[in-house]
């Protein structure tokens, strides 16, 4: 009944899918194998709408053992395998290979354990980030990873993407939170090291390879994440800055004064700040008037109820006296705190008016940002004089987001804009992707900030771990 | 003239070494190629005295290009290559393979650049850690890695070992400081990514594989390290604790109260504390009287001159009121600070009296330490009732050092003691090495805390990167 007419069969689909489906059903149950019309729309495309996938089958395993068995069946049939988490990737990394198998991880969504003494969470890959965050909070702990897609992105996706977000400045990226890891290799082998130890120099740190590999080296099934005691105070502000130089000086000084408590430092150029605050004006007042050269959302998290607020205010007052900060609004309640974060974080409505958009997540040394912005803006405007370009990002990490709107886009137009931006990022020795990864979207550009030797080394690793190129093929590495 | 009689030729030496030596001399100059009698003692053994190497040649390259050329010559002759840094490794990882080539990195010792805006240091692999630390300090910055061997260990060795030390609690291990990395692969290919960006998700994070690989996957030649603004205040104390439970509660509470400023938390059991303070009594008074269940050296680093000392004292006072801390001595000067550190750090004299010793650097979840100690002590004493066992370590990281003295040792005796300790560490799900690595010493034991699947995966990576097994062969991975 799932036998498709030849004309309906996605490219790459095995001629006789039925025996494979039967084998898969025997592993995960008939209710967790989907083919043909039964495949949901989300498994045929991606959140950006830029990429279409035509998988021949979607499978929902419930355990690591089931993942292993599914991978073995797929490997025997030479069926490409693409893991699917929350579907929030921005570069097409979760889009199925033609005719391939989608491994939808949503049933593997359990929090296996929170260890209050080791300060760890053992969790399955399909668990939604926010669910994991809230489980940690309920125990007086935090899982520090935080990003806009928290409500749908999964832990497995966060690991595959080495997710960043709003608090990298203090706690690092997903890589820095992964203590133990379990993966299923391309031949179905389960490699499980669900350790809680913070330090382990016994042999190669193989887990590091799978973090940020976008599912191309194996399937992440479970992880042990490092938690921290939850801070008990927060100081949050949006500030207007005198300029870029002032911003970097203030960042440096506040980092020093706050001794590592500074958790968030999100720069917003006026192009971004104005568009966001205007789009949100119907529901919340502008936090600060426009007209400043630069804005930042900053947050410090601490534990000294008596002192933290006072120190934060002092630092702001000093920075205003020094002329670094022109104006500031400090949250006086949790409600106000969330309102301030929304200015930076609630992109949906503001971006809707700009669509179609082309988004970037480049990185560089912080001091190079003005030079980069001038060059990339000029490059874009050479072809698109009326381009709208919003600049914002995790400045403390050297990570700049650009959102570019040039009207209707084609592949060629997008490529032109990308070329302008990546030419500028290459010139400052930066990276074409700080956070989002390569996926399908940046295949043409990974070589702009990685050398041929680096790409050759990556291919060597890929071939060693996945000799038949079955794990999320076509992503990350362009054809040699 | 360097033609050796057959009987003098170390095992594995090519029958005709001379053409190889000539080729090497052409690359690095005749003054930087050593063979036969000209090979220094340090390149024939290691600091522990446990391992003997019999290299056929020692080469001192001056640049990455020279390393590459040397590796190509060695690879063509199938000569094993062992990188040699400061020679401070404790597990034989830097001991030459029989008849192999030692790549002595001492001429590659330059600090290439300190970037005050990016907060980075670009440095050659042969630079001594302390030299790098002092160069950072001279610029108002710190390279946070710190360990006892700072005066001779090199940056390349620190990277190869993924060094830990005294401040991992706050700033992580060497891995967390490496932004850019340059390596020479087994075929002589230079892979150079001397980037200063903090975030780079463009493709596989290949650099992670070489960090902690003990030179078995390639030669580290240069790196870009992340620096931090130097803290301006320090609060240092040795404290007596009411017990292990009290120690973990105090660690957790002080970490929270100090909001990440806590940089060092070194637990010392009385067995260690008494031996160290007695051995040092002739030159400095005991910081605290004996008799307490547990001691700790703790340090917080900060930037609030008015407030930091006061907060630290408050935390200690509260902990004494709560019965967690029984007694404390706080450093009132830099001189006193160094004296307190020496109690933990100056091991030489105290250990001399115990030699021969067997040292361990196991890790586990902190809460498991008492159970581990009871089991490993019992295991050792079953065979060696009079064993002296000192317990100390980077408790905040779950990293426990054991120094064991059982009288004269043979390989068999050492193996018995190791078996007792590693049996106990396996039982708590820990690691046989938190810091020192596997080298030659732990080849028999890596499989005790790594699964067969992990070892197979490591072998796959090794074979992919070093198909002829020339890069520091015989280390890390036991024969399959």
Short mmCIF file of N, CA and C in Angstrom, two decimals, chain A residues 116-119 141 161-162 165 168 170 173 175-176 189-193 195 197-206 208-214 216-217 229 252 256-257 259 261 302-304 307 311 363-365 367 394 396-397 399 429-435 437-438 446 450-451 453-454 457-458 460-462 464-465 476-477, chain B residues 116-119 141 161-162 165 168 170 173 175-176 185 189-193 195 197-206 208-214 216-217 229 252 256-257 259 261 302-304 307 311 363-365 367 394 396-397 399 429-435 437-438 446 450-451 453-454 457-458 460-462 464-465 476-477:
data_model
loop_
_atom_site.label_atom_id
_atom_site.label_comp_id
_atom_site.label_asym_id
_atom_site.label_seq_id
_atom_site.Cartn_x
_atom_site.Cartn_y
_atom_site.Cartn_z
N UNK A 116 21.59 16.24 41.39
CA UNK A 116 21.75 17.46 42.19
C UNK A 116 23.15 17.60 42.78
N UNK A 117 23.86 16.49 42.93
CA UNK A 117 25.20 16.64 43.49
C UNK A 117 26.25 16.81 42.39
N UNK A 118 26.09 16.07 41.31
CA UNK A 118 27.04 16.25 40.20
C UNK A 118 26.70 17.48 39.36
N UNK A 119 25.51 18.02 39.55
CA UNK A 119 25.01 19.15 38.75
C UNK A 119 24.98 18.79 37.26
N UNK A 141 18.50 24.99 39.47
CA UNK A 141 19.70 24.98 38.64
C UNK A 141 19.38 25.65 37.30
N UNK A 161 24.31 21.30 16.18
CA UNK A 161 24.63 22.63 15.67
C UNK A 161 25.66 23.36 16.53
N UNK A 162 26.04 22.78 17.67
CA UNK A 162 26.85 23.52 18.65
C UNK A 162 26.23 24.89 18.87
N UNK A 165 23.79 31.43 21.14
CA UNK A 165 22.72 32.17 21.79
C UNK A 165 23.19 33.30 22.66
N UNK A 168 26.54 33.00 25.76
CA UNK A 168 27.84 32.39 25.45
C UNK A 168 28.96 33.13 26.17
N UNK A 170 29.27 34.20 29.00
CA UNK A 170 29.59 33.70 30.34
C UNK A 170 29.77 32.18 30.40
N UNK A 173 29.30 27.87 24.57
CA UNK A 173 28.33 27.31 23.64
C UNK A 173 27.90 25.91 24.12
N UNK A 175 28.79 23.10 23.20
CA UNK A 175 29.97 22.26 23.41
C UNK A 175 30.44 22.27 24.87
N UNK A 176 30.37 23.45 25.46
CA UNK A 176 30.89 23.61 26.81
C UNK A 176 29.97 23.02 27.87
N UNK A 189 26.59 1.18 15.10
CA UNK A 189 27.27 1.01 16.39
C UNK A 189 26.85 2.10 17.36
N UNK A 190 26.51 1.69 18.57
CA UNK A 190 26.21 2.66 19.63
C UNK A 190 27.50 2.96 20.38
N UNK A 191 27.88 4.22 20.42
CA UNK A 191 29.02 4.62 21.24
C UNK A 191 28.47 5.47 22.37
N UNK A 192 28.55 4.94 23.55
CA UNK A 192 27.87 5.57 24.68
C UNK A 192 28.88 5.91 25.76
N UNK A 193 28.95 7.19 26.10
CA UNK A 193 29.81 7.63 27.20
C UNK A 193 29.05 8.68 27.98
N UNK A 195 28.95 10.00 30.72
CA UNK A 195 29.73 10.27 31.91
C UNK A 195 29.37 11.64 32.50
N UNK A 197 31.72 13.14 34.47
CA UNK A 197 32.98 13.76 34.89
C UNK A 197 33.26 15.01 34.08
N UNK A 198 33.81 16.00 34.78
CA UNK A 198 34.14 17.27 34.13
C UNK A 198 35.44 17.17 33.34
N UNK A 199 36.31 16.29 33.75
CA UNK A 199 37.62 16.19 33.13
C UNK A 199 37.91 14.75 32.77
N UNK A 200 38.27 14.51 31.54
CA UNK A 200 38.58 13.16 31.11
C UNK A 200 39.60 13.22 29.97
N UNK A 201 40.84 12.96 30.29
CA UNK A 201 41.90 12.97 29.28
C UNK A 201 42.33 11.55 28.91
N UNK A 202 41.43 10.60 29.06
CA UNK A 202 41.76 9.22 28.70
C UNK A 202 41.46 9.01 27.22
N UNK A 203 42.42 9.31 26.39
CA UNK A 203 42.27 9.07 24.96
C UNK A 203 41.62 10.24 24.23
N UNK A 204 41.30 10.00 22.97
CA UNK A 204 40.79 11.09 22.13
C UNK A 204 39.43 11.58 22.60
N UNK A 205 39.23 12.86 22.47
CA UNK A 205 37.96 13.48 22.87
C UNK A 205 36.98 13.39 21.70
N UNK A 206 36.59 12.18 21.39
CA UNK A 206 35.80 11.93 20.19
C UNK A 206 34.47 12.67 20.21
N UNK A 208 33.82 15.58 20.87
CA UNK A 208 33.93 16.92 20.29
C UNK A 208 33.62 16.93 18.79
N UNK A 209 33.95 15.82 18.12
CA UNK A 209 33.74 15.76 16.67
C UNK A 209 32.27 15.79 16.30
N UNK A 210 31.44 15.19 17.14
CA UNK A 210 30.01 15.08 16.82
C UNK A 210 29.26 16.36 17.18
N UNK A 211 29.83 17.12 18.11
CA UNK A 211 29.21 18.39 18.48
C UNK A 211 29.51 19.39 17.36
N UNK A 212 28.48 19.89 16.73
CA UNK A 212 28.67 20.84 15.63
C UNK A 212 28.82 20.18 14.27
N UNK A 213 28.65 18.87 14.19
CA UNK A 213 28.83 18.17 12.90
C UNK A 213 27.53 18.09 12.10
N UNK A 214 26.46 18.65 12.62
CA UNK A 214 25.19 18.73 11.90
C UNK A 214 24.68 17.37 11.44
N UNK A 216 26.21 14.84 10.38
CA UNK A 216 26.87 14.22 9.23
C UNK A 216 27.87 13.13 9.61
N UNK A 217 28.12 12.97 10.90
CA UNK A 217 29.07 11.95 11.34
C UNK A 217 28.42 10.84 12.15
N UNK A 229 24.40 26.14 39.44
CA UNK A 229 23.44 26.68 40.40
C UNK A 229 22.77 27.91 39.78
N UNK A 252 34.46 45.76 27.92
CA UNK A 252 35.66 45.31 28.61
C UNK A 252 35.64 45.70 30.09
N UNK A 256 35.17 43.25 33.45
CA UNK A 256 36.14 43.22 34.53
C UNK A 256 35.47 43.54 35.86
N UNK A 257 34.69 44.62 35.89
CA UNK A 257 34.04 45.03 37.14
C UNK A 257 33.07 43.97 37.66
N UNK A 259 33.36 40.83 37.15
CA UNK A 259 34.10 39.59 37.42
C UNK A 259 33.45 38.35 36.83
N UNK A 261 30.36 37.99 35.89
CA UNK A 261 28.90 37.89 36.04
C UNK A 261 28.14 38.37 34.80
N UNK A 302 23.74 37.15 39.20
CA UNK A 302 24.59 36.97 40.37
C UNK A 302 23.86 36.40 41.55
N UNK A 303 24.45 36.55 42.70
CA UNK A 303 23.89 35.91 43.90
C UNK A 303 23.99 36.76 45.15
N UNK A 304 24.35 38.02 44.98
CA UNK A 304 24.48 38.88 46.15
C UNK A 304 23.32 39.87 46.12
N UNK A 307 24.01 43.48 47.08
CA UNK A 307 25.05 44.26 46.44
C UNK A 307 24.93 44.33 44.92
N UNK A 311 26.02 47.56 42.47
CA UNK A 311 27.24 47.54 41.64
C UNK A 311 26.89 47.82 40.18
N UNK A 363 31.29 35.77 12.26
CA UNK A 363 32.05 36.14 13.45
C UNK A 363 33.42 36.65 13.07
N UNK A 364 33.99 37.39 13.97
CA UNK A 364 35.30 38.03 13.74
C UNK A 364 35.81 38.53 15.09
N UNK A 365 37.05 39.01 15.12
CA UNK A 365 37.49 39.69 16.33
C UNK A 365 36.64 40.95 16.49
N UNK A 367 36.99 43.94 17.46
CA UNK A 367 37.48 45.24 16.98
C UNK A 367 37.31 45.40 15.47
N UNK A 394 25.69 38.99 19.11
CA UNK A 394 26.31 38.67 20.39
C UNK A 394 27.72 39.26 20.37
N UNK A 396 29.80 40.41 22.47
CA UNK A 396 30.82 39.92 23.38
C UNK A 396 31.53 38.69 22.83
N UNK A 397 30.88 37.97 21.95
CA UNK A 397 31.47 36.77 21.34
C UNK A 397 32.06 37.05 19.97
N UNK A 399 30.31 37.87 17.46
CA UNK A 399 29.32 37.25 16.57
C UNK A 399 28.30 38.29 16.13
N UNK A 429 39.45 38.01 8.42
CA UNK A 429 39.85 36.74 9.05
C UNK A 429 38.77 36.14 9.92
N UNK A 430 37.53 36.37 9.56
CA UNK A 430 36.41 35.87 10.37
C UNK A 430 35.92 34.53 9.90
N UNK A 431 34.70 34.19 10.31
CA UNK A 431 34.07 32.93 9.92
C UNK A 431 32.72 33.19 9.27
N UNK A 432 32.38 32.39 8.26
CA UNK A 432 31.08 32.53 7.60
C UNK A 432 29.95 32.05 8.51
N UNK A 433 30.27 31.30 9.54
CA UNK A 433 29.21 30.92 10.47
C UNK A 433 29.72 30.80 11.89
N UNK A 434 29.20 31.65 12.75
CA UNK A 434 29.52 31.56 14.18
C UNK A 434 28.63 30.54 14.86
N UNK A 435 27.39 30.45 14.41
CA UNK A 435 26.39 29.67 15.16
C UNK A 435 25.57 28.72 14.31
N UNK A 437 25.79 27.27 11.43
CA UNK A 437 26.38 26.14 10.72
C UNK A 437 26.40 26.34 9.22
N UNK A 438 26.73 25.26 8.51
CA UNK A 438 26.87 25.31 7.06
C UNK A 438 25.63 24.75 6.37
N UNK A 446 31.87 27.77 2.69
CA UNK A 446 32.70 27.27 3.77
C UNK A 446 34.18 27.46 3.42
N UNK A 450 37.65 28.69 5.52
CA UNK A 450 38.39 27.48 5.86
C UNK A 450 39.33 27.21 4.69
N UNK A 451 40.53 26.76 5.00
CA UNK A 451 41.50 26.53 3.94
C UNK A 451 41.24 25.20 3.24
N UNK A 453 43.26 22.84 3.04
CA UNK A 453 43.80 21.80 3.92
C UNK A 453 42.80 21.44 5.02
N UNK A 454 42.12 22.46 5.53
CA UNK A 454 41.10 22.17 6.55
C UNK A 454 39.96 21.34 5.95
N UNK A 457 41.01 17.81 5.48
CA UNK A 457 41.03 17.11 6.77
C UNK A 457 39.61 16.74 7.21
N UNK A 458 38.67 17.66 7.02
CA UNK A 458 37.28 17.35 7.35
C UNK A 458 36.77 16.18 6.52
N UNK A 460 38.55 13.78 5.26
CA UNK A 460 39.18 12.56 5.77
C UNK A 460 38.40 12.01 6.96
N UNK A 461 37.99 12.91 7.85
CA UNK A 461 37.22 12.48 9.02
C UNK A 461 35.86 11.94 8.62
N UNK A 462 35.21 12.65 7.71
CA UNK A 462 33.90 12.19 7.24
C UNK A 462 34.00 10.79 6.61
N UNK A 464 36.23 8.52 7.07
CA UNK A 464 36.58 7.50 8.06
C UNK A 464 35.36 7.06 8.85
N UNK A 465 34.49 8.01 9.20
CA UNK A 465 33.36 7.67 10.06
C UNK A 465 32.12 7.25 9.27
N UNK A 476 27.21 20.37 5.05
CA UNK A 476 28.50 20.79 5.63
C UNK A 476 29.63 20.82 4.60
N UNK A 477 29.92 19.69 3.96
CA UNK A 477 31.07 19.62 3.06
C UNK A 477 30.61 19.66 1.61
N UNK B 116 45.73 43.08 21.91
CA UNK B 116 45.08 43.71 23.07
C UNK B 116 43.58 43.93 22.84
N UNK B 117 43.16 43.99 21.59
CA UNK B 117 41.72 44.21 21.39
C UNK B 117 40.99 42.87 21.28
N UNK B 118 41.59 41.91 20.59
CA UNK B 118 40.94 40.60 20.50
C UNK B 118 41.17 39.78 21.77
N UNK B 119 42.12 40.22 22.60
CA UNK B 119 42.52 39.47 23.82
C UNK B 119 43.01 38.07 23.46
N UNK B 141 46.98 41.29 31.15
CA UNK B 141 46.07 40.19 30.81
C UNK B 141 46.54 38.92 31.53
N UNK B 161 48.41 17.65 25.75
CA UNK B 161 47.91 16.96 26.95
C UNK B 161 46.55 17.49 27.39
N UNK B 162 46.05 18.54 26.76
CA UNK B 162 44.85 19.24 27.29
C UNK B 162 45.03 19.48 28.78
N UNK B 165 45.14 21.77 35.74
CA UNK B 165 45.80 22.59 36.74
C UNK B 165 44.86 23.23 37.73
N UNK B 168 41.00 25.43 36.63
CA UNK B 168 40.02 24.86 35.69
C UNK B 168 38.60 25.22 36.14
N UNK B 170 37.33 27.80 37.12
CA UNK B 170 36.81 29.06 36.58
C UNK B 170 36.98 29.19 35.07
N UNK B 173 39.98 24.03 30.93
CA UNK B 173 41.27 23.40 30.63
C UNK B 173 41.89 24.08 29.40
N UNK B 175 41.99 23.21 26.43
CA UNK B 175 41.03 23.19 25.32
C UNK B 175 40.21 24.48 25.25
N UNK B 176 39.83 24.97 26.40
CA UNK B 176 38.96 26.14 26.44
C UNK B 176 39.70 27.44 26.13
N UNK B 185 50.30 17.41 9.83
CA UNK B 185 49.76 16.05 9.80
C UNK B 185 50.86 15.03 9.50
N UNK B 189 51.48 17.62 5.71
CA UNK B 189 50.56 18.72 5.39
C UNK B 189 50.43 19.67 6.57
N UNK B 190 50.54 20.97 6.27
CA UNK B 190 50.31 21.98 7.30
C UNK B 190 48.84 22.37 7.27
N UNK B 191 48.17 22.22 8.39
CA UNK B 191 46.78 22.69 8.50
C UNK B 191 46.80 23.85 9.49
N UNK B 192 46.55 25.03 8.96
CA UNK B 192 46.75 26.24 9.76
C UNK B 192 45.45 27.01 9.86
N UNK B 193 44.99 27.22 11.06
CA UNK B 193 43.79 28.03 11.28
C UNK B 193 44.05 28.90 12.51
N UNK B 195 43.10 31.45 13.86
CA UNK B 195 42.00 32.40 13.94
C UNK B 195 41.85 32.95 15.35
N UNK B 197 38.78 34.18 16.22
CA UNK B 197 37.35 34.23 16.50
C UNK B 197 36.98 33.27 17.63
N UNK B 198 36.05 33.73 18.44
CA UNK B 198 35.60 32.93 19.58
C UNK B 198 34.62 31.85 19.15
N UNK B 199 33.90 32.12 18.08
CA UNK B 199 32.85 31.19 17.65
C UNK B 199 33.04 30.89 16.17
N UNK B 200 33.07 29.61 15.84
CA UNK B 200 33.22 29.23 14.44
C UNK B 200 32.54 27.88 14.23
N UNK B 201 31.37 27.91 13.66
CA UNK B 201 30.64 26.67 13.38
C UNK B 201 30.67 26.32 11.90
N UNK B 202 31.70 26.77 11.21
CA UNK B 202 31.83 26.44 9.79
C UNK B 202 32.54 25.10 9.63
N UNK B 203 31.78 24.03 9.66
CA UNK B 203 32.37 22.70 9.46
C UNK B 203 32.85 22.07 10.74
N UNK B 204 33.54 20.95 10.58
CA UNK B 204 33.96 20.18 11.75
C UNK B 204 35.01 20.93 12.57
N UNK B 205 34.91 20.75 13.87
CA UNK B 205 35.84 21.41 14.78
C UNK B 205 37.07 20.52 14.93
N UNK B 206 37.81 20.40 13.85
CA UNK B 206 38.92 19.46 13.80
C UNK B 206 39.97 19.75 14.86
N UNK B 208 39.71 20.30 17.85
CA UNK B 208 39.43 19.62 19.11
C UNK B 208 40.09 18.25 19.17
N UNK B 209 40.23 17.61 18.01
CA UNK B 209 40.82 16.26 17.99
C UNK B 209 42.28 16.26 18.39
N UNK B 210 42.99 17.32 18.02
CA UNK B 210 44.43 17.36 18.28
C UNK B 210 44.73 17.78 19.71
N UNK B 211 43.78 18.48 20.32
CA UNK B 211 43.95 18.89 21.72
C UNK B 211 43.70 17.66 22.59
N UNK B 212 44.72 17.29 23.33
CA UNK B 212 44.59 16.10 24.17
C UNK B 212 44.95 14.80 23.48
N UNK B 213 45.46 14.85 22.25
CA UNK B 213 45.79 13.62 21.53
C UNK B 213 47.23 13.16 21.77
N UNK B 214 47.96 13.88 22.61
CA UNK B 214 49.32 13.49 23.00
C UNK B 214 50.25 13.28 21.80
N UNK B 216 49.70 12.07 18.94
CA UNK B 216 49.52 10.84 18.16
C UNK B 216 48.76 11.06 16.86
N UNK B 217 48.22 12.27 16.66
CA UNK B 217 47.48 12.53 15.42
C UNK B 217 48.16 13.57 14.54
N UNK B 229 41.17 39.73 30.73
CA UNK B 229 41.68 40.86 31.52
C UNK B 229 42.16 40.33 32.87
N UNK B 252 29.89 24.58 46.90
CA UNK B 252 28.69 24.99 46.18
C UNK B 252 28.23 26.39 46.60
N UNK B 256 28.43 29.95 44.38
CA UNK B 256 27.25 30.77 44.14
C UNK B 256 27.48 32.20 44.64
N UNK B 257 27.91 32.32 45.88
CA UNK B 257 28.10 33.65 46.47
C UNK B 257 29.14 34.46 45.71
N UNK B 259 29.79 34.14 42.59
CA UNK B 259 29.33 34.33 41.21
C UNK B 259 30.39 34.02 40.17
N UNK B 261 33.61 33.88 40.61
CA UNK B 261 34.96 34.39 40.88
C UNK B 261 35.85 33.33 41.52
N UNK B 302 39.14 38.76 41.55
CA UNK B 302 38.08 39.70 41.19
C UNK B 302 38.62 41.07 40.83
N UNK B 303 37.73 42.04 40.84
CA UNK B 303 38.10 43.38 40.39
C UNK B 303 37.48 44.50 41.21
N UNK B 304 36.87 44.15 42.31
CA UNK B 304 36.25 45.17 43.14
C UNK B 304 37.10 45.35 44.39
N UNK B 307 35.31 45.82 47.71
CA UNK B 307 34.31 44.89 48.18
C UNK B 307 34.78 43.43 48.27
N UNK B 311 33.60 40.54 51.06
CA UNK B 311 32.68 39.44 50.71
C UNK B 311 33.31 38.09 51.05
N UNK B 363 39.32 11.00 37.87
CA UNK B 363 38.21 11.94 38.05
C UNK B 363 36.90 11.19 38.18
N UNK B 364 35.95 11.88 38.78
CA UNK B 364 34.63 11.28 39.04
C UNK B 364 33.70 12.43 39.43
N UNK B 365 32.42 12.11 39.57
CA UNK B 365 31.52 13.11 40.13
C UNK B 365 31.96 13.36 41.57
N UNK B 367 30.65 13.97 44.36
CA UNK B 367 29.99 13.29 45.48
C UNK B 367 30.49 11.87 45.67
N UNK B 394 42.00 18.70 42.54
CA UNK B 394 41.18 19.81 42.08
C UNK B 394 39.72 19.41 42.28
N UNK B 396 36.97 20.84 42.90
CA UNK B 396 35.90 21.52 42.17
C UNK B 396 35.68 20.92 40.79
N UNK B 397 36.69 20.29 40.24
CA UNK B 397 36.59 19.66 38.92
C UNK B 397 36.32 18.16 39.02
N UNK B 399 38.39 16.10 40.24
CA UNK B 399 39.69 15.52 39.89
C UNK B 399 40.50 15.26 41.15
N UNK B 429 32.12 5.13 37.88
CA UNK B 429 31.90 5.74 36.56
C UNK B 429 32.83 6.90 36.27
N UNK B 430 34.04 6.84 36.82
CA UNK B 430 34.99 7.93 36.62
C UNK B 430 35.91 7.70 35.45
N UNK B 431 37.03 8.42 35.45
CA UNK B 431 38.02 8.29 34.38
C UNK B 431 39.39 7.97 34.98
N UNK B 432 40.15 7.14 34.27
CA UNK B 432 41.50 6.81 34.73
C UNK B 432 42.46 7.98 34.59
N UNK B 433 42.08 8.97 33.78
CA UNK B 433 42.92 10.16 33.70
C UNK B 433 42.11 11.42 33.47
N UNK B 434 42.16 12.30 34.45
CA UNK B 434 41.53 13.61 34.30
C UNK B 434 42.42 14.57 33.55
N UNK B 435 43.74 14.45 33.77
CA UNK B 435 44.66 15.48 33.28
C UNK B 435 45.89 14.93 32.57
N UNK B 437 46.76 12.20 31.07
CA UNK B 437 46.68 11.46 29.81
C UNK B 437 47.00 9.99 29.98
N UNK B 438 47.12 9.33 28.85
CA UNK B 438 47.35 7.88 28.84
C UNK B 438 48.83 7.56 28.61
N UNK B 446 43.21 2.23 29.87
CA UNK B 446 42.27 3.12 29.19
C UNK B 446 40.93 2.41 28.97
N UNK B 450 36.86 3.50 29.32
CA UNK B 450 36.38 3.74 27.96
C UNK B 450 35.86 2.42 27.44
N UNK B 451 34.76 2.45 26.71
CA UNK B 451 34.18 1.20 26.22
C UNK B 451 34.93 0.70 24.98
N UNK B 453 33.69 0.20 22.19
CA UNK B 453 33.21 1.00 21.05
C UNK B 453 33.94 2.35 20.98
N UNK B 454 34.21 2.93 22.15
CA UNK B 454 34.97 4.18 22.14
C UNK B 454 36.39 3.95 21.63
N UNK B 457 36.38 3.51 17.95
CA UNK B 457 36.20 4.82 17.29
C UNK B 457 37.51 5.61 17.30
N UNK B 458 38.21 5.58 18.43
CA UNK B 458 39.51 6.26 18.49
C UNK B 458 40.48 5.66 17.47
N UNK B 460 39.73 4.21 14.69
CA UNK B 460 39.30 4.65 13.35
C UNK B 460 39.88 6.03 13.04
N UNK B 461 39.81 6.92 14.02
CA UNK B 461 40.32 8.28 13.82
C UNK B 461 41.84 8.26 13.64
N UNK B 462 42.51 7.47 14.47
CA UNK B 462 43.96 7.37 14.36
C UNK B 462 44.37 6.85 12.97
N UNK B 464 42.72 6.94 10.23
CA UNK B 464 42.38 7.90 9.16
C UNK B 464 43.43 9.00 9.06
N UNK B 465 43.93 9.45 10.20
CA UNK B 465 44.85 10.59 10.19
C UNK B 465 46.31 10.15 10.09
N UNK B 476 48.76 6.24 23.96
CA UNK B 476 47.30 6.44 24.04
C UNK B 476 46.50 5.17 23.77
N UNK B 477 46.68 4.58 22.59
CA UNK B 477 45.86 3.43 22.22
C UNK B 477 46.64 2.13 22.35
#
